[in-house]
């Protein structure tokens, strides 16, 4: 059982380049999340999705775009990378309903460096 | 907005000692509270999930308690081992919300 899988795990970009991080989950979860983790800042929510075809902004959405075309996949895009986006990115998913929020599962992370 | 605090930020103990990690939150209207472990360079691994109606959960040497009225949770680790060295984070999803709020974690070092 793979759980939450992120690709790529490492990437180095030059300022202004674009890239997409892919998150895939095989637990049939409705909710998916993208976080970034920086030293001293903790985990900060970038964007999230409450179901296929939906996305919403989190705490730090600027400079990022997301798409949820299929329930199992949640893509995070950087259109024009900046050094401030150097970080470790985590995808997570959870089972949620109108009256219940379930356990949160994380991927292994994607380490992005922007030069 | 929910505020989640974890004190201390870092803790160092000798092997074999029992220890308690703390998590405080400002809004008691939560679905549950989850404790995670994060090893350096790795993702977050779920340790325990306590539903809002529960008082505690146990898994092996770990015991987590929840007191919603006071906005507190504790993670008790019995007979600590060097392999327990990691950062421990807590997270809460508020009622009616769509996201989880995280503490900044407690970095635990168990000295052999």
PDB file of C-alpha atoms in Angstrom:
ATOM      1  CA  UNK A   1       0.000   0.000   0.000  1.00  0.00           C
ATOM      2  CA  UNK A   2       1.830   3.103  -1.253  1.00  0.00           C
ATOM      3  CA  UNK A   3      -0.152   5.751   0.690  1.00  0.00           C
ATOM      4  CA  UNK A   4       0.942   9.227  -0.454  1.00  0.00           C
ATOM      5  CA  UNK A   5       3.652   9.416  -3.108  1.00  0.00           C
ATOM      6  CA  UNK A   6       5.444  12.587  -4.194  1.00  0.00           C
ATOM      7  CA  UNK A   7       7.571  13.087  -7.307  1.00  0.00           C
ATOM      8  CA  UNK A   8      10.235  14.269  -7.777  1.00  0.00           C
ATOM      9  CA  UNK A   9      11.990  13.952  -4.419  1.00  0.00           C
ATOM     10  CA  UNK A  10      14.732  16.435  -5.294  1.00  0.00           C
ATOM     11  CA  UNK A  11      14.936  19.224  -7.843  1.00  0.00           C
ATOM     12  CA  UNK A  12      17.228  22.169  -8.516  1.00  0.00           C
ATOM     13  CA  UNK A  13      15.837  25.054 -10.544  1.00  0.00           C
ATOM     14  CA  UNK A  14      17.155  28.344 -11.803  1.00  0.00           C
ATOM     15  CA  UNK A  15      15.242  31.529 -11.030  1.00  0.00           C
ATOM     16  CA  UNK A  16      12.400  31.981 -13.502  1.00  0.00           C
ATOM     17  CA  UNK A  17      12.076  28.314 -14.449  1.00  0.00           C
ATOM     18  CA  UNK A  18       8.833  26.444 -14.016  1.00  0.00           C
ATOM     19  CA  UNK A  19       8.085  23.020 -12.631  1.00  0.00           C
ATOM     20  CA  UNK A  20       5.322  20.797 -11.325  1.00  0.00           C
ATOM     21  CA  UNK A  21       5.289  18.594  -8.241  1.00  0.00           C
ATOM     22  CA  UNK A  22       3.012  15.574  -8.397  1.00  0.00           C
ATOM     23  CA  UNK A  23       1.229  14.039  -5.428  1.00  0.00           C
ATOM     24  CA  UNK A  24      -0.640  10.762  -5.741  1.00  0.00           C
ATOM     25  CA  UNK A  25      -2.650   8.952  -3.069  1.00  0.00           C
ATOM     26  CA  UNK A  26      -4.236   5.527  -3.252  1.00  0.00           C
ATOM     27  CA  UNK A  27      -6.508   5.766  -0.193  1.00  0.00           C
ATOM     28  CA  UNK A  28      -9.500   7.311  -1.982  1.00  0.00           C
ATOM     29  CA  UNK A  29      -9.230  10.419   0.195  1.00  0.00           C
ATOM     30  CA  UNK A  30     -11.294  13.444  -0.682  1.00  0.00           C
ATOM     31  CA  UNK A  31      -9.035  16.053   0.897  1.00  0.00           C
ATOM     32  CA  UNK A  32      -5.495  16.762  -0.252  1.00  0.00           C
ATOM     33  CA  UNK A  33      -3.029  19.417   0.891  1.00  0.00           C
ATOM     34  CA  UNK A  34       0.275  20.996  -0.107  1.00  0.00           C
ATOM     35  CA  UNK A  35       2.528  22.333   2.673  1.00  0.00           C
ATOM     36  CA  UNK A  36       5.951  23.870   2.704  1.00  0.00           C
ATOM     37  CA  UNK A  37       8.330  23.447   5.623  1.00  0.00           C
ATOM     38  CA  UNK A  38      11.091  25.922   6.358  1.00  0.00           C
ATOM     39  CA  UNK A  39      13.463  26.090   9.343  1.00  0.00           C
ATOM     40  CA  UNK A  40      11.888  28.052  12.190  1.00  0.00           C
ATOM     41  CA  UNK A  41       8.595  28.487  10.285  1.00  0.00           C
ATOM     42  CA  UNK A  42       6.982  25.118  10.783  1.00  0.00           C
ATOM     43  CA  UNK A  43       4.502  23.706   8.293  1.00  0.00           C
ATOM     44  CA  UNK A  44       2.589  26.256   6.249  1.00  0.00           C
ATOM     45  CA  UNK A  45      -0.378  25.418   4.064  1.00  0.00           C
ATOM     46  CA  UNK A  46      -0.028  26.497   0.430  1.00  0.00           C
ATOM     47  CA  UNK A  47      -3.198  25.184  -1.218  1.00  0.00           C
ATOM     48  CA  UNK A  48      -5.671  22.438  -0.555  1.00  0.00           C
ATOM     49  CA  UNK A  49      -8.474  20.569  -2.274  1.00  0.00           C
ATOM     50  CA  UNK A  50     -11.693  19.173  -0.838  1.00  0.00           C
ATOM     51  CA  UNK A  51     -12.472  17.013  -3.847  1.00  0.00           C
ATOM     52  CA  UNK A  52     -11.878  16.381  -7.521  1.00  0.00           C
ATOM     53  CA  UNK A  53     -12.050  19.591  -9.513  1.00  0.00           C
ATOM     54  CA  UNK A  54     -11.810  21.863  -6.452  1.00  0.00           C
ATOM     55  CA  UNK A  55      -8.918  23.888  -5.043  1.00  0.00           C
ATOM     56  CA  UNK A  56      -8.580  26.571  -2.377  1.00  0.00           C
ATOM     57  CA  UNK A  57      -5.879  28.896  -1.079  1.00  0.00           C
ATOM     58  CA  UNK A  58      -4.072  28.259   2.149  1.00  0.00           C
ATOM     59  CA  UNK A  59      -1.814  30.472   4.220  1.00  0.00           C
ATOM     60  CA  UNK A  60       0.950  31.090   1.630  1.00  0.00           C
ATOM     61  CA  UNK A  61      -0.514  30.627  -1.901  1.00  0.00           C
ATOM     62  CA  UNK A  62       1.341  33.362  -3.794  1.00  0.00           C
ATOM     63  CA  UNK A  63       3.624  32.089  -6.570  1.00  0.00           C
ATOM     64  CA  UNK A  64       1.966  28.655  -6.684  1.00  0.00           C
ATOM     65  CA  UNK A  65      -0.874  27.110  -8.643  1.00  0.00           C
ATOM     66  CA  UNK A  66      -2.597  23.766  -8.151  1.00  0.00           C
ATOM     67  CA  UNK A  67      -4.897  21.421  -9.990  1.00  0.00           C
ATOM     68  CA  UNK A  68      -6.986  18.393  -8.976  1.00  0.00           C
ATOM     69  CA  UNK A  69      -8.197  16.887 -12.236  1.00  0.00           C
ATOM     70  CA  UNK A  70      -8.324  13.375 -10.786  1.00  0.00           C
ATOM     71  CA  UNK A  71      -9.294  12.456  -7.239  1.00  0.00           C
ATOM     72  CA  UNK A  72      -6.047  10.604  -6.606  1.00  0.00           C
ATOM     73  CA  UNK A  73      -3.708  13.342  -7.891  1.00  0.00           C
ATOM     74  CA  UNK A  74      -2.916  16.850  -6.662  1.00  0.00           C
ATOM     75  CA  UNK A  75      -0.405  18.899  -8.647  1.00  0.00           C
ATOM     76  CA  UNK A  76       1.557  21.892  -7.368  1.00  0.00           C
ATOM     77  CA  UNK A  77       3.016  24.218  -9.985  1.00  0.00           C
ATOM     78  CA  UNK A  78       5.601  26.969  -9.839  1.00  0.00           C
ATOM     79  CA  UNK A  79       5.282  29.143 -12.951  1.00  0.00           C
ATOM     80  CA  UNK A  80       8.355  31.307 -12.331  1.00  0.00           C
ATOM     81  CA  UNK A  81      10.500  29.971  -9.506  1.00  0.00           C
ATOM     82  CA  UNK A  82      12.119  32.377  -7.034  1.00  0.00           C
ATOM     83  CA  UNK A  83      14.854  31.715  -4.454  1.00  0.00           C
ATOM     84  CA  UNK A  84      12.255  32.334  -1.705  1.00  0.00           C
ATOM     85  CA  UNK A  85      10.537  29.132  -2.873  1.00  0.00           C
ATOM     86  CA  UNK A  86      13.524  27.031  -1.848  1.00  0.00           C
ATOM     87  CA  UNK A  87      11.920  24.688   0.657  1.00  0.00           C
ATOM     88  CA  UNK A  88      10.772  21.181   1.414  1.00  0.00           C
ATOM     89  CA  UNK A  89       7.287  20.542   0.080  1.00  0.00           C
ATOM     90  CA  UNK A  90       4.947  18.002   1.609  1.00  0.00           C
ATOM     91  CA  UNK A  91       1.729  16.617   0.247  1.00  0.00           C
ATOM     92  CA  UNK A  92      -0.871  15.138   2.574  1.00  0.00           C
ATOM     93  CA  UNK A  93      -4.315  13.624   2.325  1.00  0.00           C
ATOM     94  CA  UNK A  94      -7.156  12.781   4.672  1.00  0.00           C
ATOM     95  CA  UNK A  95     -10.610  11.243   4.699  1.00  0.00           C
ATOM     96  CA  UNK A  96     -13.207  13.894   5.454  1.00  0.00           C
ATOM     97  CA  UNK A  97     -16.957  14.111   5.441  1.00  0.00           C
ATOM     98  CA  UNK A  98     -19.369  16.824   6.515  1.00  0.00           C
ATOM     99  CA  UNK A  99     -19.196  15.587  10.111  1.00  0.00           C
ATOM    100  CA  UNK A 100     -15.812  13.946  10.374  1.00  0.00           C
ATOM    101  CA  UNK A 101     -12.162  14.757   9.768  1.00  0.00           C
ATOM    102  CA  UNK A 102      -9.902  11.766   9.672  1.00  0.00           C
ATOM    103  CA  UNK A 103      -6.242  10.957  10.038  1.00  0.00           C
ATOM    104  CA  UNK A 104      -3.751  12.956   7.996  1.00  0.00           C
ATOM    105  CA  UNK A 105      -1.212  11.034   5.915  1.00  0.00           C
ATOM    106  CA  UNK A 106       1.954  12.614   4.513  1.00  0.00           C
ATOM    107  CA  UNK A 107       4.246  11.936   1.601  1.00  0.00           C
ATOM    108  CA  UNK A 108       8.024  11.753   2.012  1.00  0.00           C
ATOM    109  CA  UNK A 109       8.571  15.293   0.789  1.00  0.00           C
ATOM    110  CA  UNK A 110      10.130  17.034  -2.215  1.00  0.00           C
ATOM    111  CA  UNK A 111      13.226  19.126  -1.639  1.00  0.00           C
ATOM    112  CA  UNK A 112      13.340  22.081  -4.042  1.00  0.00           C
ATOM    113  CA  UNK A 113      16.295  24.436  -4.441  1.00  0.00           C
ATOM    114  CA  UNK A 114      15.980  27.580  -6.546  1.00  0.00           C
ATOM    115  CA  UNK A 115      19.276  29.187  -7.524  1.00  0.00           C
TER     116      UNK A 115
ATOM    117  CA  UNK B   1      -7.665  31.351  14.034  1.00  0.00           C
ATOM    118  CA  UNK B   2      -6.484  28.278  15.903  1.00  0.00           C
ATOM    119  CA  UNK B   3      -3.060  28.707  17.535  1.00  0.00           C
ATOM    120  CA  UNK B   4      -1.083  25.567  18.396  1.00  0.00           C
ATOM    121  CA  UNK B   5       1.927  25.769  20.710  1.00  0.00           C
ATOM    122  CA  UNK B   6       4.469  23.140  21.636  1.00  0.00           C
ATOM    123  CA  UNK B   7       6.792  23.679  24.578  1.00  0.00           C
ATOM    124  CA  UNK B   8       9.656  23.018  24.938  1.00  0.00           C
ATOM    125  CA  UNK B   9      11.069  23.497  21.450  1.00  0.00           C
ATOM    126  CA  UNK B  10      13.887  21.083  22.270  1.00  0.00           C
ATOM    127  CA  UNK B  11      14.401  18.406  24.881  1.00  0.00           C
ATOM    128  CA  UNK B  12      17.385  16.188  25.705  1.00  0.00           C
ATOM    129  CA  UNK B  13      17.041  13.202  28.038  1.00  0.00           C
ATOM    130  CA  UNK B  14      19.134  10.154  28.988  1.00  0.00           C
ATOM    131  CA  UNK B  15      18.076   6.777  27.666  1.00  0.00           C
ATOM    132  CA  UNK B  16      15.478   5.001  29.766  1.00  0.00           C
ATOM    133  CA  UNK B  17      13.820   8.120  31.098  1.00  0.00           C
ATOM    134  CA  UNK B  18      10.063   8.635  30.848  1.00  0.00           C
ATOM    135  CA  UNK B  19       9.118  11.958  29.286  1.00  0.00           C
ATOM    136  CA  UNK B  20       6.151  14.152  28.420  1.00  0.00           C
ATOM    137  CA  UNK B  21       5.723  16.401  25.416  1.00  0.00           C
ATOM    138  CA  UNK B  22       3.118  19.158  25.499  1.00  0.00           C
ATOM    139  CA  UNK B  23       0.728  20.584  22.927  1.00  0.00           C
ATOM    140  CA  UNK B  24      -1.610  23.514  23.610  1.00  0.00           C
ATOM    141  CA  UNK B  25      -4.351  24.878  21.370  1.00  0.00           C
ATOM    142  CA  UNK B  26      -6.533  27.959  21.716  1.00  0.00           C
ATOM    143  CA  UNK B  27      -9.852  26.782  20.243  1.00  0.00           C
ATOM    144  CA  UNK B  28     -11.401  23.704  21.867  1.00  0.00           C
ATOM    145  CA  UNK B  29     -13.836  23.142  18.992  1.00  0.00           C
ATOM    146  CA  UNK B  30     -11.819  20.411  17.282  1.00  0.00           C
ATOM    147  CA  UNK B  31     -12.566  17.109  15.554  1.00  0.00           C
ATOM    148  CA  UNK B  32      -9.494  15.357  16.894  1.00  0.00           C
ATOM    149  CA  UNK B  33      -5.822  15.829  17.679  1.00  0.00           C
ATOM    150  CA  UNK B  34      -3.024  14.000  15.963  1.00  0.00           C
ATOM    151  CA  UNK B  35       0.591  13.440  17.024  1.00  0.00           C
ATOM    152  CA  UNK B  36       3.297  12.994  14.397  1.00  0.00           C
ATOM    153  CA  UNK B  37       6.939  12.075  14.362  1.00  0.00           C
ATOM    154  CA  UNK B  38       9.407  13.527  11.843  1.00  0.00           C
ATOM    155  CA  UNK B  39      12.913  12.190  11.372  1.00  0.00           C
ATOM    156  CA  UNK B  40      15.518  14.489   9.755  1.00  0.00           C
ATOM    157  CA  UNK B  41      14.991  14.744   6.002  1.00  0.00           C
ATOM    158  CA  UNK B  42      11.825  12.654   6.147  1.00  0.00           C
ATOM    159  CA  UNK B  43       8.089  13.140   6.039  1.00  0.00           C
ATOM    160  CA  UNK B  44       5.690  13.152   8.968  1.00  0.00           C
ATOM    161  CA  UNK B  45       4.587   9.792  10.342  1.00  0.00           C
ATOM    162  CA  UNK B  46       1.323   9.585  12.235  1.00  0.00           C
ATOM    163  CA  UNK B  47       1.753   8.247  15.778  1.00  0.00           C
ATOM    164  CA  UNK B  48      -1.603   8.636  17.475  1.00  0.00           C
ATOM    165  CA  UNK B  49      -5.000  10.113  16.662  1.00  0.00           C
ATOM    166  CA  UNK B  50      -7.308  11.076  19.531  1.00  0.00           C
ATOM    167  CA  UNK B  51     -10.917  11.791  18.673  1.00  0.00           C
ATOM    168  CA  UNK B  52     -12.530  14.768  20.414  1.00  0.00           C
ATOM    169  CA  UNK B  53     -14.718  12.391  22.435  1.00  0.00           C
ATOM    170  CA  UNK B  54     -11.733  10.417  23.743  1.00  0.00           C
ATOM    171  CA  UNK B  55      -9.464  11.161  26.683  1.00  0.00           C
ATOM    172  CA  UNK B  56      -6.436   9.140  25.627  1.00  0.00           C
ATOM    173  CA  UNK B  57      -4.917   6.732  23.132  1.00  0.00           C
ATOM    174  CA  UNK B  58      -2.092   4.262  23.549  1.00  0.00           C
ATOM    175  CA  UNK B  59       0.310   2.616  21.138  1.00  0.00           C
ATOM    176  CA  UNK B  60       3.161   0.604  22.599  1.00  0.00           C
ATOM    177  CA  UNK B  61       5.323   2.905  24.734  1.00  0.00           C
ATOM    178  CA  UNK B  62       3.347   5.965  23.625  1.00  0.00           C
ATOM    179  CA  UNK B  63       0.321   7.388  25.380  1.00  0.00           C
ATOM    180  CA  UNK B  64      -1.444  10.547  24.274  1.00  0.00           C
ATOM    181  CA  UNK B  65      -4.041  12.362  26.349  1.00  0.00           C
ATOM    182  CA  UNK B  66      -6.503  15.074  25.386  1.00  0.00           C
ATOM    183  CA  UNK B  67      -8.185  17.669  27.597  1.00  0.00           C
ATOM    184  CA  UNK B  68     -10.326  19.763  25.284  1.00  0.00           C
ATOM    185  CA  UNK B  69     -11.652  22.062  27.991  1.00  0.00           C
ATOM    186  CA  UNK B  70      -8.163  23.237  28.893  1.00  0.00           C
ATOM    187  CA  UNK B  71      -6.857  23.111  25.312  1.00  0.00           C
ATOM    188  CA  UNK B  72      -4.081  20.663  26.071  1.00  0.00           C
ATOM    189  CA  UNK B  73      -2.683  17.367  24.910  1.00  0.00           C
ATOM    190  CA  UNK B  74       0.322  15.463  26.173  1.00  0.00           C
ATOM    191  CA  UNK B  75       2.395  12.719  24.568  1.00  0.00           C
ATOM    192  CA  UNK B  76       3.955  10.420  27.120  1.00  0.00           C
ATOM    193  CA  UNK B  77       6.909   8.297  26.028  1.00  0.00           C
ATOM    194  CA  UNK B  78       7.890   5.513  28.403  1.00  0.00           C
ATOM    195  CA  UNK B  79      11.415   4.129  28.747  1.00  0.00           C
ATOM    196  CA  UNK B  80      12.868   6.364  26.040  1.00  0.00           C
ATOM    197  CA  UNK B  81      15.351   4.945  23.522  1.00  0.00           C
ATOM    198  CA  UNK B  82      17.885   6.612  21.189  1.00  0.00           C
ATOM    199  CA  UNK B  83      15.627   5.580  18.298  1.00  0.00           C
ATOM    200  CA  UNK B  84      12.957   7.895  19.703  1.00  0.00           C
ATOM    201  CA  UNK B  85      15.120  10.882  18.766  1.00  0.00           C
ATOM    202  CA  UNK B  86      13.089  12.950  16.301  1.00  0.00           C
ATOM    203  CA  UNK B  87      10.845  15.996  16.096  1.00  0.00           C
ATOM    204  CA  UNK B  88       7.328  15.492  17.419  1.00  0.00           C
ATOM    205  CA  UNK B  89       4.470  17.629  16.121  1.00  0.00           C
ATOM    206  CA  UNK B  90       0.810  17.896  17.018  1.00  0.00           C
ATOM    207  CA  UNK B  91      -1.996  19.004  14.701  1.00  0.00           C
ATOM    208  CA  UNK B  92      -5.672  19.863  15.133  1.00  0.00           C
ATOM    209  CA  UNK B  93      -8.468  20.227  12.561  1.00  0.00           C
ATOM    210  CA  UNK B  94     -11.081  22.712  13.815  1.00  0.00           C
ATOM    211  CA  UNK B  95     -14.789  21.987  13.587  1.00  0.00           C
ATOM    212  CA  UNK B  96     -16.170  23.418  10.386  1.00  0.00           C
ATOM    213  CA  UNK B  97     -12.698  23.980   8.983  1.00  0.00           C
ATOM    214  CA  UNK B  98     -10.947  22.423   6.030  1.00  0.00           C
ATOM    215  CA  UNK B  99      -7.381  22.436   7.224  1.00  0.00           C
ATOM    216  CA  UNK B 100      -5.109  21.277  10.008  1.00  0.00           C
ATOM    217  CA  UNK B 101      -3.211  23.601  12.319  1.00  0.00           C
ATOM    218  CA  UNK B 102       0.259  22.463  13.362  1.00  0.00           C
ATOM    219  CA  UNK B 103       2.526  23.227  16.253  1.00  0.00           C
ATOM    220  CA  UNK B 104       6.177  23.986  15.472  1.00  0.00           C
ATOM    221  CA  UNK B 105       7.282  20.781  17.141  1.00  0.00           C
ATOM    222  CA  UNK B 106       9.516  19.551  19.950  1.00  0.00           C
ATOM    223  CA  UNK B 107      12.930  18.239  18.942  1.00  0.00           C
ATOM    224  CA  UNK B 108      13.734  15.250  21.162  1.00  0.00           C
ATOM    225  CA  UNK B 109      17.213  13.825  21.652  1.00  0.00           C
ATOM    226  CA  UNK B 110      17.630  10.636  23.679  1.00  0.00           C
ATOM    227  CA  UNK B 111      21.233  10.230  24.824  1.00  0.00           C
ATOM    228  CA  UNK B 112      22.569   6.638  24.997  1.00  0.00           C
TER     229      UNK B 112
END
